[in-house]
Coordinates of C-alpha atoms in Angstrom, one line a residue:
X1 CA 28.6 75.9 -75.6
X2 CA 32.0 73.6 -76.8
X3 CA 31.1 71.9 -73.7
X4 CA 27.6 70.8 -74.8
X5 CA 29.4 69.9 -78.2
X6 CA 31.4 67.3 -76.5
X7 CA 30.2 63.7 -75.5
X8 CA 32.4 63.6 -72.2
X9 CA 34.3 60.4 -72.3
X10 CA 35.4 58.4 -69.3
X11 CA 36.6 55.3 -71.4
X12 CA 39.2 53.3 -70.7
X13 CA 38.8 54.4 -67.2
X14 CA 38.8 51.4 -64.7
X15 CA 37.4 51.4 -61.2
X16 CA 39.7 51.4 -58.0
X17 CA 37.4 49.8 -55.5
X18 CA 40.8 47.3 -53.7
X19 CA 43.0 50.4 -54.6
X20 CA 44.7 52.9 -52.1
X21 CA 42.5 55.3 -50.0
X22 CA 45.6 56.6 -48.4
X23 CA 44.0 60.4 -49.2
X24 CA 41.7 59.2 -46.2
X25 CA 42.8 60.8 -42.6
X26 CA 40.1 57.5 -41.1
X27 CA 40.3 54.7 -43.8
X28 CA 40.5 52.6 -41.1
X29 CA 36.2 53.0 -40.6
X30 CA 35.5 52.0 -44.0
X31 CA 33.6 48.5 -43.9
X32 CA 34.1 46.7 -47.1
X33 CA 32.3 47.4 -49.8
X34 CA 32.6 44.1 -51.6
X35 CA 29.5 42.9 -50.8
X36 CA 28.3 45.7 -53.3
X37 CA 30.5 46.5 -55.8
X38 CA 31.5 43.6 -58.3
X39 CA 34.5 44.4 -60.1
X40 CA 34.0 45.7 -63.6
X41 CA 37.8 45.7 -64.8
X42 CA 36.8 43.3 -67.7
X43 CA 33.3 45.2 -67.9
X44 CA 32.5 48.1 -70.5
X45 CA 32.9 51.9 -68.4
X46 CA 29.9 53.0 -67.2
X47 CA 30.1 56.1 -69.5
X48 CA 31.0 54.0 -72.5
X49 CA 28.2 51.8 -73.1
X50 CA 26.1 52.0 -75.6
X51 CA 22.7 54.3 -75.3
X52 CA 19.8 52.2 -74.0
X53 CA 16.7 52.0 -76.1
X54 CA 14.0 53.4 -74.6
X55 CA 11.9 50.6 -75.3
X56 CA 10.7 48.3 -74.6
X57 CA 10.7 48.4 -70.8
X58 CA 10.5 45.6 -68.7
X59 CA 7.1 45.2 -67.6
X60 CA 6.2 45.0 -63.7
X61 CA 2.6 44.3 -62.1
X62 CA 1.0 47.1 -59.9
X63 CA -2.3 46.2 -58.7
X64 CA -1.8 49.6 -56.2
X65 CA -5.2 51.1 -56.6
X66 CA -6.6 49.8 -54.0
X67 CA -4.0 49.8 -51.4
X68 CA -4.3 48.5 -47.9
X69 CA -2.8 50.9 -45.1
X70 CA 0.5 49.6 -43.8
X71 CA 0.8 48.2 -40.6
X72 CA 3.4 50.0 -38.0
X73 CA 4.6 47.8 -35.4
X74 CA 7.2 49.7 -34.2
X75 CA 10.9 48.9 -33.8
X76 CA 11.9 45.4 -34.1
X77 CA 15.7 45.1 -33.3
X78 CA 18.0 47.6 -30.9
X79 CA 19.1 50.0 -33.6
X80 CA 15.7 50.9 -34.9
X81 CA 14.9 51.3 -31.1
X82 CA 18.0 54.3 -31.0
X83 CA 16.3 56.2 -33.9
X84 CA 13.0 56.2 -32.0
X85 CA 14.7 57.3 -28.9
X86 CA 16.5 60.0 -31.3
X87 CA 13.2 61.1 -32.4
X88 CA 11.8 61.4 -29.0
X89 CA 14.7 63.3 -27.7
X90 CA 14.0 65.8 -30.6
X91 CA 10.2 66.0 -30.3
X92 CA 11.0 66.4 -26.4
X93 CA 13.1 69.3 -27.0
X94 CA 11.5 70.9 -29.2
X95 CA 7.7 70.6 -27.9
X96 CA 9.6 72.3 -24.6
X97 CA 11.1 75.0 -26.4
X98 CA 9.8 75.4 -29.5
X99 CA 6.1 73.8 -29.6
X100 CA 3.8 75.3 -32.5
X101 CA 6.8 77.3 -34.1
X102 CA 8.6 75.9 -37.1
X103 CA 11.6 75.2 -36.1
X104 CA 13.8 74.6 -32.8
X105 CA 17.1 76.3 -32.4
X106 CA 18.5 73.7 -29.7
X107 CA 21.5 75.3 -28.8
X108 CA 20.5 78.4 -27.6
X109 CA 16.7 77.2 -26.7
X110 CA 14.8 79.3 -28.7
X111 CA 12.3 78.9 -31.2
X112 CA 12.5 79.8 -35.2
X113 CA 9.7 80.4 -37.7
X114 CA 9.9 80.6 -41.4
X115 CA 6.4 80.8 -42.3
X116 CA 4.8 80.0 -39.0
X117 CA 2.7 76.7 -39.8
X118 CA 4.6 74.7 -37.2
X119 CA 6.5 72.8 -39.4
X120 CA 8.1 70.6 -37.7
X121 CA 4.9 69.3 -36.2
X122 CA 3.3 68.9 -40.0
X123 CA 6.7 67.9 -41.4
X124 CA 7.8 65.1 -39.3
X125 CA 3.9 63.8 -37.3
X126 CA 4.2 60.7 -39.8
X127 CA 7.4 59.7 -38.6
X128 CA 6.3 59.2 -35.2
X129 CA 3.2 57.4 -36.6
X130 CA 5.5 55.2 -38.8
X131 CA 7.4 54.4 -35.5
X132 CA 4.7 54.0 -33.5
X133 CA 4.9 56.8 -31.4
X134 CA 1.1 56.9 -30.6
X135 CA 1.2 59.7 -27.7
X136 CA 3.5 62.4 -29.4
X137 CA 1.7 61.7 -32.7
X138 CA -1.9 62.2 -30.8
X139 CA -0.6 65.7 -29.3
X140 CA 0.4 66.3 -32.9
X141 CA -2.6 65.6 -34.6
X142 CA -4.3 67.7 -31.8
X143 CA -1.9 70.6 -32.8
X144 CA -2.7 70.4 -36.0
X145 CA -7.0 70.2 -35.9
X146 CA -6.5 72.8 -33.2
X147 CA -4.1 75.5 -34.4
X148 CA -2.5 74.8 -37.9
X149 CA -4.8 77.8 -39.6
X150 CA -3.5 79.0 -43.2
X151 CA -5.4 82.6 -42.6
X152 CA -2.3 84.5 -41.8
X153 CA -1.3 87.5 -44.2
X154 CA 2.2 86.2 -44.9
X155 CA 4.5 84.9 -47.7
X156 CA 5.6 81.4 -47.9
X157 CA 7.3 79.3 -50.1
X158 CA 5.4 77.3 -52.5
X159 CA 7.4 74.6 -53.2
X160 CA 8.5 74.5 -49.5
X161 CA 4.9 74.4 -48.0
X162 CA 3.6 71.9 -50.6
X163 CA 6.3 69.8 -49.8
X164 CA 6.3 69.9 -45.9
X165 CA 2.9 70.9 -45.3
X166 CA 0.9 69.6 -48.1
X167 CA 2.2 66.5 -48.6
X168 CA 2.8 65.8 -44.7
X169 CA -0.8 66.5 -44.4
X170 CA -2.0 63.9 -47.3
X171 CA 0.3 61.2 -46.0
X172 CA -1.3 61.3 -42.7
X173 CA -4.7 61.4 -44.1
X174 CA -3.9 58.2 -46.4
X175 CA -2.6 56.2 -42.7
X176 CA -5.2 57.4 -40.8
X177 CA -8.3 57.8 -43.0
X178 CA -9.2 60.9 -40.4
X179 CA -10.8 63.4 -42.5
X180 CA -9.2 66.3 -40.6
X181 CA -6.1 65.7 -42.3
X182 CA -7.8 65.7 -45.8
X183 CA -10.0 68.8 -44.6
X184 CA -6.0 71.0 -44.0
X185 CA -5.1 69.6 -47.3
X186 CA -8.1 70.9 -49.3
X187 CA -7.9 74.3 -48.0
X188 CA -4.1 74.6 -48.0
X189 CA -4.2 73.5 -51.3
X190 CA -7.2 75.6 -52.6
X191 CA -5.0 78.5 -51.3
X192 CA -2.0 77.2 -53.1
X193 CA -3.2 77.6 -56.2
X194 CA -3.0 81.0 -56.6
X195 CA 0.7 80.5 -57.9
X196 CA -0.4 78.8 -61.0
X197 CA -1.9 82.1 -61.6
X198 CA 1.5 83.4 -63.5
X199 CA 1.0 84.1 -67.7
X200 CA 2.4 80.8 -68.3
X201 CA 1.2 78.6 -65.8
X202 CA 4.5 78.4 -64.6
X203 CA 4.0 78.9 -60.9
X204 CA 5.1 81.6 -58.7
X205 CA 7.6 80.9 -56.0
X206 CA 5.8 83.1 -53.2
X207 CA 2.0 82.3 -52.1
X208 CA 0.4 84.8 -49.9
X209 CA -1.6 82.2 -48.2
X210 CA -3.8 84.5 -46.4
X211 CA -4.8 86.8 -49.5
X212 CA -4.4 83.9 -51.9
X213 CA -2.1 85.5 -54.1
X214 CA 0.9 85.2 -55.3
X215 CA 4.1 86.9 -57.2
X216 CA 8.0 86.2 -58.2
X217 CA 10.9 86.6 -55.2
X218 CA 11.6 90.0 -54.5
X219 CA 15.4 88.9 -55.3
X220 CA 14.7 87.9 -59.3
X221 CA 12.1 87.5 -61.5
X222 CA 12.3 83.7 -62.0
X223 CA 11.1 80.6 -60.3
X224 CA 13.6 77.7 -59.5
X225 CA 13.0 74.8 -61.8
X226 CA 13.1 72.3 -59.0
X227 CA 10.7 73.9 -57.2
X228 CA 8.1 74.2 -60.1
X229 CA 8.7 70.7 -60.7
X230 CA 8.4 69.4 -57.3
X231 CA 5.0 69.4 -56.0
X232 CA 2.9 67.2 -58.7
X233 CA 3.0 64.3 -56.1
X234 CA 1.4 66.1 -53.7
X235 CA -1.0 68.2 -56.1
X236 CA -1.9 64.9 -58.1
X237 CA -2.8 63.3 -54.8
X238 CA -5.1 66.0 -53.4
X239 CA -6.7 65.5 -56.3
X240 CA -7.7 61.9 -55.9
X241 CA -8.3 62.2 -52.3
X242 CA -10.2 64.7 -52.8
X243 CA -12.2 64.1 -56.4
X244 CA -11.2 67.7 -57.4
X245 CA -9.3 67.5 -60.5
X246 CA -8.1 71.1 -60.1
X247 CA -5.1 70.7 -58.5
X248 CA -3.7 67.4 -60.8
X249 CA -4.5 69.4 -63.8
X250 CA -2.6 72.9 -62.4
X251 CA 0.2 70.9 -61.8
X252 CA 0.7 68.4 -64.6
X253 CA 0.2 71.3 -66.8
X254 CA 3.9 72.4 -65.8
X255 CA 5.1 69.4 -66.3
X256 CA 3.7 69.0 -69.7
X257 CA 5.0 72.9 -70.6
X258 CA 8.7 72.2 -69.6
X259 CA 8.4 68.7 -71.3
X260 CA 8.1 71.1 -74.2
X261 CA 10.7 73.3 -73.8
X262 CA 14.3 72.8 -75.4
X263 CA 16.5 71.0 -73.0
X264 CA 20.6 70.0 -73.0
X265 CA 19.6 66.3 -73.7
X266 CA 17.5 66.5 -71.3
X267 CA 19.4 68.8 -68.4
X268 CA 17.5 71.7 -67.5
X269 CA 19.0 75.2 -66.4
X270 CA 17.5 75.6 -62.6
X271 CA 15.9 78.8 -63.3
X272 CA 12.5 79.3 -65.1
X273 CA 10.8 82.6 -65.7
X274 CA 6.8 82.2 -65.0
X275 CA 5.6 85.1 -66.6
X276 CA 7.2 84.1 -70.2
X277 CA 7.4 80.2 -69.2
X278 CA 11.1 80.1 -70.6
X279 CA 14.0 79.1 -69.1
X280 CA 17.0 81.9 -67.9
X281 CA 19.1 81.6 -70.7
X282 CA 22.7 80.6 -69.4
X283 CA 21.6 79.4 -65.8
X284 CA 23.1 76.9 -64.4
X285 CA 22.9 72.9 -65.0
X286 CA 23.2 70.8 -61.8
X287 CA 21.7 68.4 -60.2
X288 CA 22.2 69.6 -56.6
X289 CA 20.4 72.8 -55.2
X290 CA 17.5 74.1 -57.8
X291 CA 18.1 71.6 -59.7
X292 CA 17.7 68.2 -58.2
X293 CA 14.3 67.0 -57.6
X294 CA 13.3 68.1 -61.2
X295 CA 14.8 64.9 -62.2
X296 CA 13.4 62.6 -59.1
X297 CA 9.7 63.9 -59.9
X298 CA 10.1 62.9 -63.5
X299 CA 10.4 59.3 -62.8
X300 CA 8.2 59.1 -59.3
X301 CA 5.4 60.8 -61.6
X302 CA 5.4 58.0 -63.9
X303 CA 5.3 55.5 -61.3
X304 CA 2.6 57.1 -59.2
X305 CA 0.6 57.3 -62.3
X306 CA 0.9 53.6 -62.9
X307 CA 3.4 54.1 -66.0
X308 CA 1.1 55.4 -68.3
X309 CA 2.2 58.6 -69.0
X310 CA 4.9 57.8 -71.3
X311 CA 6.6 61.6 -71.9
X312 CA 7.3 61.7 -68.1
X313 CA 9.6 58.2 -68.5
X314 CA 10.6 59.5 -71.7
X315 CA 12.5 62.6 -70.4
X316 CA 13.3 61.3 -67.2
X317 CA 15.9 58.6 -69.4
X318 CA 16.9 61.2 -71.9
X319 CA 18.1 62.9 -68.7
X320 CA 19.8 60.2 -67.4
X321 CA 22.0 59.6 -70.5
X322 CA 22.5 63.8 -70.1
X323 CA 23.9 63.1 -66.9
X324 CA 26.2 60.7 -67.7
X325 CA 27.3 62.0 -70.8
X326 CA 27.9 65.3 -69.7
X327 CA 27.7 65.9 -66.3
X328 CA 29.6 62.2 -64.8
X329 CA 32.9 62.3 -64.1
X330 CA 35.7 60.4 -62.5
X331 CA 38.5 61.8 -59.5
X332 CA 42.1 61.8 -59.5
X333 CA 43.7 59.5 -58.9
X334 CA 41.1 57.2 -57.8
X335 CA 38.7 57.7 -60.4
X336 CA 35.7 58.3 -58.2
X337 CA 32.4 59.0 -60.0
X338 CA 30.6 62.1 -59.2
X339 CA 28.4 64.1 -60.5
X340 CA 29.3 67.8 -61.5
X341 CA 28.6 70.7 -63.0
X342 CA 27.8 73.2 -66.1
X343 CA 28.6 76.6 -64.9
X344 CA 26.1 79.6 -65.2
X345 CA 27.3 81.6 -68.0
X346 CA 30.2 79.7 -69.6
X347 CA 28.5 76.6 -69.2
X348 CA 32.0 74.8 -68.6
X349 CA 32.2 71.9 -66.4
X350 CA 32.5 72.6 -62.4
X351 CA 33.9 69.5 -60.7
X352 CA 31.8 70.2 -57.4
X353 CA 28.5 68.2 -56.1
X354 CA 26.0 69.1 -53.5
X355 CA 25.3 66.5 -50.9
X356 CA 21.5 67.3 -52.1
X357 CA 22.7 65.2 -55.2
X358 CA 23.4 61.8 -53.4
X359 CA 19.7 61.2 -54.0
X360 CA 20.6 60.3 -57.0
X361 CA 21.8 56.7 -56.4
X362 CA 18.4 56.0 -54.7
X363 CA 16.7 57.8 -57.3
X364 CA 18.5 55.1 -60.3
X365 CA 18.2 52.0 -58.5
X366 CA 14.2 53.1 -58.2
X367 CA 14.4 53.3 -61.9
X368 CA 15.8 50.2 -62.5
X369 CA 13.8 48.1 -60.1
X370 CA 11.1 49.4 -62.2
X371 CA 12.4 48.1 -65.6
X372 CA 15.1 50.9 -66.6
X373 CA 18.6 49.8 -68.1
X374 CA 21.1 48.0 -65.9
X375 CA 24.1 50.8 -66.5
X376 CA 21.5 53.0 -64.0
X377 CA 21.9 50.3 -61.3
X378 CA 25.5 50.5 -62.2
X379 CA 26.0 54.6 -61.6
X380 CA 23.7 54.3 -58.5
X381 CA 26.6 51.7 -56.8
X382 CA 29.3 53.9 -57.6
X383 CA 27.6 56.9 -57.2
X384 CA 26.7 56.1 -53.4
X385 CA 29.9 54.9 -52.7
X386 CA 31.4 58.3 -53.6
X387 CA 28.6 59.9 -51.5
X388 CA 29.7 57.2 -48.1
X389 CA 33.6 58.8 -48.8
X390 CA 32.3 62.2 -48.6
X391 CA 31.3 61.3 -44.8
X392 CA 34.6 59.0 -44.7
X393 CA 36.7 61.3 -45.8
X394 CA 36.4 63.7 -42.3
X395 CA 37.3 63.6 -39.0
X396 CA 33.3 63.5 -37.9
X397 CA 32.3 60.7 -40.1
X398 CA 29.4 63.9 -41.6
X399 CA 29.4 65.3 -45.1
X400 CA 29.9 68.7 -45.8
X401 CA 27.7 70.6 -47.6
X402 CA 29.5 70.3 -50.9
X403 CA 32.3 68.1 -51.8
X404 CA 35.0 69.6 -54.4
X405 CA 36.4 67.1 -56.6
X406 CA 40.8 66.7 -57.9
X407 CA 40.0 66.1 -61.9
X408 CA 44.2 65.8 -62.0
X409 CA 45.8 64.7 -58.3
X410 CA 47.9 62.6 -57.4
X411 CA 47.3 62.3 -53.8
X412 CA 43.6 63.2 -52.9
X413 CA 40.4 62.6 -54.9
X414 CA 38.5 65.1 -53.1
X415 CA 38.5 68.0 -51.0
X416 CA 36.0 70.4 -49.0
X417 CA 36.3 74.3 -49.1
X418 CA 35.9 75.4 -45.5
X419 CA 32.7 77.9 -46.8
X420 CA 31.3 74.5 -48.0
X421 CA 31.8 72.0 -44.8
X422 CA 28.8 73.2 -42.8
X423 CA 26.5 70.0 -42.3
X424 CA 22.4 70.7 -42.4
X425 CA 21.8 66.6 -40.8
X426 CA 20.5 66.3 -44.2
X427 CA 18.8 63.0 -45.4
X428 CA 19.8 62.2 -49.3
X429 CA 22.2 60.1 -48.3
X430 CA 20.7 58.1 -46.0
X431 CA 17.5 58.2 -48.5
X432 CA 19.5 56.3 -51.2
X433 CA 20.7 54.3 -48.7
X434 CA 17.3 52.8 -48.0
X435 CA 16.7 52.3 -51.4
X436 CA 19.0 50.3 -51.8
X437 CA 18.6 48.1 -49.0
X438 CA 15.0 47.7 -49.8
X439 CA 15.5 47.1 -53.7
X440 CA 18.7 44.9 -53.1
X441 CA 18.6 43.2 -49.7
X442 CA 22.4 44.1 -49.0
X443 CA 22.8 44.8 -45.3
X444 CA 26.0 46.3 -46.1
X445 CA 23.5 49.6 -46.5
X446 CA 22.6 49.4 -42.7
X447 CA 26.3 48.9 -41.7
X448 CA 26.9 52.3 -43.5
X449 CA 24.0 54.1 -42.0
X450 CA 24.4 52.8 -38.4
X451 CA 27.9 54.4 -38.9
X452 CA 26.2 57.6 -39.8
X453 CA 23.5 57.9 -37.3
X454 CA 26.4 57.4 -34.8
X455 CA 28.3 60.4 -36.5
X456 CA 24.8 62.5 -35.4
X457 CA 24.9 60.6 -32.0
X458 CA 28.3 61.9 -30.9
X459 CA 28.6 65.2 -32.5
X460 CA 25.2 67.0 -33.2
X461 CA 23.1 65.7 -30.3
X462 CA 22.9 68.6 -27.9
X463 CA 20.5 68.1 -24.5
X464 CA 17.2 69.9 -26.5
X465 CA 17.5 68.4 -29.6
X466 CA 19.9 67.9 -32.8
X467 CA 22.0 70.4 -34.5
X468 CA 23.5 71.6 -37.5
X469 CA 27.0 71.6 -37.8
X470 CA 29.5 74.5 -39.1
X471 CA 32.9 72.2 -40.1
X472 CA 33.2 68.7 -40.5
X473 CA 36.6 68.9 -40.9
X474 CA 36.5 69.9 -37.3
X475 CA 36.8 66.9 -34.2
X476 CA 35.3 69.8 -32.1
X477 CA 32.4 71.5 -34.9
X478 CA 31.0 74.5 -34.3
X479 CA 27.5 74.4 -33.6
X480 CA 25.1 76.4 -35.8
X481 CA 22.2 75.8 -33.7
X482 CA 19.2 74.7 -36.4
X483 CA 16.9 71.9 -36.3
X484 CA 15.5 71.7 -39.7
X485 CA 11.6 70.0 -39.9
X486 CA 13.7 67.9 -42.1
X487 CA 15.6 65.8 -40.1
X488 CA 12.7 64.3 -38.1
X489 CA 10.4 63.9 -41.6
X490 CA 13.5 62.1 -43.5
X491 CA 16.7 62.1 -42.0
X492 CA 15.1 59.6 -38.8
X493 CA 12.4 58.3 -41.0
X494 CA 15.0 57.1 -43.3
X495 CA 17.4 55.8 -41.0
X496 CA 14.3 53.9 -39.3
X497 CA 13.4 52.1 -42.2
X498 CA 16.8 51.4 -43.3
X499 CA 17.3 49.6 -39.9
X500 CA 14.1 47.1 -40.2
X501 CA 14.6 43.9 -40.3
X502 CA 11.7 43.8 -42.9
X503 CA 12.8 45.7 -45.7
X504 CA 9.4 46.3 -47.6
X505 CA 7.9 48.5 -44.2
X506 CA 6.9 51.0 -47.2
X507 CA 6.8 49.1 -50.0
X508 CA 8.4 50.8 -53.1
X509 CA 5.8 48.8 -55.8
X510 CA 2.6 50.5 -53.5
X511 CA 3.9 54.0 -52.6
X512 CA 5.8 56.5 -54.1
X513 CA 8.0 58.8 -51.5
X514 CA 8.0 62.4 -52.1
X515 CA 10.9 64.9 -51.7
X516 CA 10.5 65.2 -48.3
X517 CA 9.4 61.5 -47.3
X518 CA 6.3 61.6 -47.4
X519 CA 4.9 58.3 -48.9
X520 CA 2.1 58.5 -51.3
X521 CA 0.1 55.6 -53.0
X522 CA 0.8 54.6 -56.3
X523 CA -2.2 54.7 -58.7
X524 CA -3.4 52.6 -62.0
X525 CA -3.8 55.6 -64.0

């Protein structure tokens, strides 16, 4: 607990943007990063300045209740036209080998299912509609009024299917107005709810969607915060679509219940225990895997309910200053911030980060567009510069999985385990990329993503589709032979509308994204 005890302090500790990345085998494909870092030598440490108050916040005018549907007029300029084409060759591939199956494996050609509601189909259908893609998203849409049934006697996740399935299905319904889409929602959802039926009202993380019931993993007895914590968008959305309070009220219930519960200035373990609605006592505090979109939901709730539920803002700051008091550090000898972690058990600091936690930059620049303190605009530039080295850093230009980080080095600032350097095509960074383009106008963004979607180009594009990847660190990666439903619903979607010429495609003040990309509408109340 000593760690808890101790504010972490990272005074004194200046920021190296013009020094050395000599530590960096390809330096030479950094692009300057002037444009978006100003130098704060003669400013205050980003971990030294005083707390914010709370209030007041800066006010911002939403009038998002009655929204009209964006217009998609598909690409506009040559590098939005490669992501379409990078869509396409994916959809191709996988409607030839995989079509009505979750997922494509396109190395070997074969299809994969996890819970066998064709998620890639669900997952990624607004995608093509956001691109304009009007014959692959009709043979979609077909797919779905045709086949997508929720009958089937089988385990799925609930977090996972709420967030693919449900909230794909909702988004569609919201750009189309086409009933059908609202119709899946109701009855997927309806089905859903039997996780809420837990002695808590902390959900279950299985759903038999067939028998509508529901029970703890067979591996543990708990739920994973994040994944409890992750699905109010959705469920507060089939709610208004469908003037069925239910599912708002199932759903905002856990947010109220773990809005109650003690908390490490606001950090939360990333285990919960639904049948005594109490955190696992010693679990551990991250905000990567299990732990990350806990935080993200906290603040898109508050927007999506037109700021006027003020606990959600509340915890989502106190957070914030958790994060940065005990879970922000800085490198050696560099002084790169990152964002580590508290270790299950001892609860001593871990100096590693997920590449699930480079949402975070988007995530603070959101809140600070909508009124939050300026030091979170602050850690969101540093923050996604760290995340660009990690792809810098190796021979692919790709992250790996999770980046390990030299607290006392003289020579590099980071380092990736081989067990670690396995890339999923995975969208967070690209995501906070987007957001700040769209919040700040810097094209410098797009320079950094077109460098990326490259990096996918040359070394996971395979003739049926887009792969995974077992080692960065490798000019000649192994290929692990997954296309997650993932990389078309955020991954492409992201990189699309990071390209646009107009930045405000989805407009941040109307719609609220969800975890998996799925924009929502913002509400008044």
């Amino acid at each position: 607990m000593a760690s808890l005890d101790t504010r972490i302090d990272l005074g004194g500790q200046q920021n190296s943007w013009n020094g050395s990345d000599g530590s960096l085998k390809h330096s030479e494909h950094l692009i300057s990063h002037r444009k978006i870092v100003r130098e704060l030598s003669n400013a205050s440490s980003l971990v030294t300045d005083p707390p914010p108050n709370a209030s007041p916040l800066k006010k911002i005018n939403i009038d998002s209740e009655i929204i009209q549907k964006p217009l998609f007029t598909g690409p506009g300029n040559a590098r939005q036209y490669a992501v379409v084409e990078s869509f396409k060759h994916a959809w191709k591939g996988y409607k030839e080998h995989a079509w009505g199956h979750d997922n494509l494996k396109p190395v070997s050609g074969m299809a994969f299912d996890w819970f066998s509601l064709g998620l890639t189909i669900v997952d990624g259908l607004d995608t093509a509609y956001i691109m304009g893609l009007n014959e692959e998203f009709q043979e979609g849409k077909e797919w779905i009024n045709n086949e997508l049934i929720f009958t089937k006697q089988k385990d799925v996740n609930f977090f996972e299917v709420t967030i693919r399935v449900l909230g794909a299905l909702l988004t569609n319904y919201h750009f189309t107005e086409d009933k059908m889409f609202l119709d899946k929602a109701k009855d997927l959802g309806e089905r859903l709810m039997s996780a809420f039926s837990s002695p808590s009202g902390i959900p279950y993380s299985d759903v038999n969607l067939g028998s509508r019931t529901a029970h703890a993993p067979e591996w543990a007895h708990y739920s994973t915060t994040a994944e409890a914590t992750t699905i109010q968008l959705e469920f507060r959305e089939l709610s208004r679509s469908s003037n069925n309070p239910v599912f708002e009220d199932a759903a905002a219930a856990v947010s109220e219940k773990i809005h109650q519960l003690p908390k490490k200035h606001g950090l939360v373990p990333i285990f919960i225990n639904p049948n005594t609605g109490q955190f696992a006592p010693h679990a551990t505090i991250t905000l990567g895997a299990r732990g990350d979109s806990y935080y993200e939901y906290l603040l898109k709730q508050w927007l999506q309910t037109g700021k006027t539920i003020t606990y959600l803002v509340d915890d989502y700051m106190t957070a914030i200053e958790g994060v940065r008091e005990y879970l922000a550090k800085r490198s050696s000898p560099n002084k790169r911030l990152f964002i580590g972690e508290l270790s299950s058990g001892s609860e001593a600091f871990n100096p590693k980060m997920d590449h699930l936690t480079c949402f975070l930059p988007g995530t603070l620049a959101l809140g600070h567009m909508n009124g939050l303190p300026d030091w979170h605009m602050t850690m969101a530039e540093e923050l996604l510069y760290t995340c660009y080295l990690t792809y810098a850093a190796h021979p692919t230009f790709l992250a790996p999985e999770i980046t390990h980080f030299n607290m006392v080095s003289t020579t590099e600032d980071m380092y990736t385990k081989t067990a670690d350097a396995h890339n999923l095509l995975r969208p967070e960074f690209v995501e906070s990329l987007w957001y700040m383009y769209q919040i700040t106008g810097n094209t410098t963004y797009q320079d950094w993503g077109w460098q990326i979607y490259q990096s996918f180009e040359k070394y996971a594009k395979v003739p049926n589709g887009y792969t995974s990847l077992n080692n960065v660190k490798s000019e000649k990666p192994v290929l692990r032979d997954m296309m997650e439903s993932f990389f078309l619903s955020e991954t492409l979607k992201y990189l699309y509308l990071l390209f646009s010429d107009d930045r405000f495609i989805i407009d941040l003040n109307k719609y609220v994204i969800t975890s998996e990309a799925h924009p929502l509408p913002i509400h008044k109340n």
